[in-house]
PDB file of C-alpha atoms in Angstrom:
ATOM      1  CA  UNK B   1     -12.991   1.176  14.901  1.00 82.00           C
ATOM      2  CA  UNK B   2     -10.564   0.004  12.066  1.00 91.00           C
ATOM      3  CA  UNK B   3     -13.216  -0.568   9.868  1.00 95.00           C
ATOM      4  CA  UNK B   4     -14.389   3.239  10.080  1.00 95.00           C
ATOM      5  CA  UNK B   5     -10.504   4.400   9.618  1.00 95.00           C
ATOM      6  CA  UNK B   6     -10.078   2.361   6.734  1.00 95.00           C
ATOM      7  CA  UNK B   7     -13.709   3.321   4.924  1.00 96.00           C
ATOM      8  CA  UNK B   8     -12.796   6.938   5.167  1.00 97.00           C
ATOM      9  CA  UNK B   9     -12.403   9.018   2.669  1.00 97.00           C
ATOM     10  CA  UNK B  10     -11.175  12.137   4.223  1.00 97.00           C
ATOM     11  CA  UNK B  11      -9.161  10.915   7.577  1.00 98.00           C
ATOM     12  CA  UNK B  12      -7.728  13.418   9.955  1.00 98.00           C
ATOM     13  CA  UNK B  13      -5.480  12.082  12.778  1.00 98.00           C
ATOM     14  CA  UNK B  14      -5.036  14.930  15.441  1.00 96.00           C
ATOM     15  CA  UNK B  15      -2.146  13.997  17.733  1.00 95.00           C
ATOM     16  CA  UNK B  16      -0.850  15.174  21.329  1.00 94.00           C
ATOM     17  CA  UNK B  17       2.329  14.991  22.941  1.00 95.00           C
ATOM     18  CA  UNK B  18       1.797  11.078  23.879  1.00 96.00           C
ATOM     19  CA  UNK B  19       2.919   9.982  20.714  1.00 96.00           C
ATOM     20  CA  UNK B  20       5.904  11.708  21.049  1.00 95.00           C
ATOM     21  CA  UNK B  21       6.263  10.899  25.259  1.00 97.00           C
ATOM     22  CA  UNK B  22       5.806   6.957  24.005  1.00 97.00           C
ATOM     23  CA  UNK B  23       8.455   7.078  21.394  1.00 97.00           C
ATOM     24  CA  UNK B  24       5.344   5.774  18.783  1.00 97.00           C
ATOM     25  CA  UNK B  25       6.369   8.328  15.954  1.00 97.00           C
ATOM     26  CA  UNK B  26       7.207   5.743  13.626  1.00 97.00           C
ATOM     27  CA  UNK B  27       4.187   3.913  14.332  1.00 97.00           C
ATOM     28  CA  UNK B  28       2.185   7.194  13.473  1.00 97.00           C
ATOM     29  CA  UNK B  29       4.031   7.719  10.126  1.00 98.00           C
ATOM     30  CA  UNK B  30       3.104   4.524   9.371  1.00 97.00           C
ATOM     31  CA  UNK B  31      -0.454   4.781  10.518  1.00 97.00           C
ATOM     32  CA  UNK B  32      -0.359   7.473   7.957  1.00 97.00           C
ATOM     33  CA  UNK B  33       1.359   6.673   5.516  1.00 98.00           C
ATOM     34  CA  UNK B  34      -0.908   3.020   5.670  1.00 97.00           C
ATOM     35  CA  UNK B  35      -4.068   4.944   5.648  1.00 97.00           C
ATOM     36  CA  UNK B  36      -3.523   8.080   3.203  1.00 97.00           C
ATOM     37  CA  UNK B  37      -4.214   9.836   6.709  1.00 98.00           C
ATOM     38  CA  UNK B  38      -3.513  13.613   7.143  1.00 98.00           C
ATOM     39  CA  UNK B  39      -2.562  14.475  10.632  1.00 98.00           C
ATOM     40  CA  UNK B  40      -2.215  17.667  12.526  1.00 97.00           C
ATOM     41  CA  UNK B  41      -0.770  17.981  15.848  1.00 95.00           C
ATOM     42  CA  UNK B  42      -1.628  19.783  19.086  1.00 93.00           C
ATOM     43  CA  UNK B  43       1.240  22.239  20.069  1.00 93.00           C
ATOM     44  CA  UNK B  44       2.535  19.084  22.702  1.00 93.00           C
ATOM     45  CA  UNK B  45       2.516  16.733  19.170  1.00 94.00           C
ATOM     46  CA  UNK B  46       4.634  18.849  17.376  1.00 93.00           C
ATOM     47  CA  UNK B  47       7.119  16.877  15.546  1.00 94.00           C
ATOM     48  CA  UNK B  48       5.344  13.143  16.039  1.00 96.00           C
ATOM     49  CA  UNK B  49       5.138  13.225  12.180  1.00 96.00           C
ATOM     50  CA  UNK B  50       7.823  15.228  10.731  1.00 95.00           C
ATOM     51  CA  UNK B  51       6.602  18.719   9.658  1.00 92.00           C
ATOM     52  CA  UNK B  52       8.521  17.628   5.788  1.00 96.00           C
ATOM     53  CA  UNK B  53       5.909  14.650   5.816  1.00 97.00           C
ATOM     54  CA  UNK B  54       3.491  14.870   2.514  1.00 97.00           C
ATOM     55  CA  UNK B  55       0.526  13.993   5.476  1.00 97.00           C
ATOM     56  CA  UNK B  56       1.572  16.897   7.951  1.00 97.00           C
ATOM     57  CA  UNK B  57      -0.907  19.739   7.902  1.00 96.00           C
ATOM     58  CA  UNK B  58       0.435  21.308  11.299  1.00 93.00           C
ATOM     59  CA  UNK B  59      -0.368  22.168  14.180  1.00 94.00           C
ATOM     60  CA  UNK B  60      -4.016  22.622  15.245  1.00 93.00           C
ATOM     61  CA  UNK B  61      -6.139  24.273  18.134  1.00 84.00           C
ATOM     62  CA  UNK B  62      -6.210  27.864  19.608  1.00 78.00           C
ATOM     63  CA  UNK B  63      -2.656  27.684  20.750  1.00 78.00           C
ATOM     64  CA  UNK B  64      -0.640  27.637  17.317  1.00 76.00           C
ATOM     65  CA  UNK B  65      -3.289  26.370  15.341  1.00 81.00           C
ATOM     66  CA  UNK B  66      -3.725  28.078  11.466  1.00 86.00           C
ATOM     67  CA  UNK B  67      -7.238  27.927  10.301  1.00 88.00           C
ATOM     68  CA  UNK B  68      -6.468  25.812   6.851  1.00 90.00           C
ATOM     69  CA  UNK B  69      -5.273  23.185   9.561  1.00 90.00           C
ATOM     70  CA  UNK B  70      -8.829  23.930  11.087  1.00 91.00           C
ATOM     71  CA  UNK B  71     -10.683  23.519   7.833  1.00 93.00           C
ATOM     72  CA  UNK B  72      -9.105  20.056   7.194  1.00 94.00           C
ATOM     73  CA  UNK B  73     -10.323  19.123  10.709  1.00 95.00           C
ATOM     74  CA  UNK B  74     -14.160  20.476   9.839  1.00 94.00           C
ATOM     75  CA  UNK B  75     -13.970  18.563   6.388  1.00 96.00           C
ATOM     76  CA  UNK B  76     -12.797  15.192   7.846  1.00 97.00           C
ATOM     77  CA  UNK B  77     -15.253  12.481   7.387  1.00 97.00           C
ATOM     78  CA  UNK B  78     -13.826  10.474  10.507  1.00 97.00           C
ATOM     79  CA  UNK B  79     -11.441  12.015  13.029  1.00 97.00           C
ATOM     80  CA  UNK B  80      -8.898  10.028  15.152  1.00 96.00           C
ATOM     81  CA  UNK B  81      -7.789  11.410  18.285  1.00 92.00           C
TER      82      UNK B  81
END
């Protein structure tokens, strides 16, 4: 699995509220940050990666979701969930 994070090109994390439950937002900044990763959040995720972050796109999904968040989801080459 590492190996297919690191080769792509256009990475999307999408996180839930778990990050944020498990205290891991640090850990997902610098999953990021590491990886040139966007991420977008489920309504749950909200703030596991500061919405000020250059890799936050927002939040994603039919409840608070935009559809540019959407598009970068579509036009990921490898999505981490």
């Amino acid at each position: 699995m590492a190996e297919k994070l690191i080769a792509a090109d256009r990475l999307v994390i999408i996180c839930g509220g778990g990050v944020v439950l498990a205290d891991a937002c640090a850990e997902l900044a610098t999953l990021a940050e590491a990886l040139d990763a966007i991420v977008v959040t489920s309504v749950s995720g909200q703030g596991a990666l500061a919405e000020t972050h250059p890799n936050c796109a927002g939040v994603v999904g039919s409840n608070g979701g935009q559809p540019a968040t959407r598009a970068l989801v579509d036009a990921a080459d490898c999505v981490f969930f």
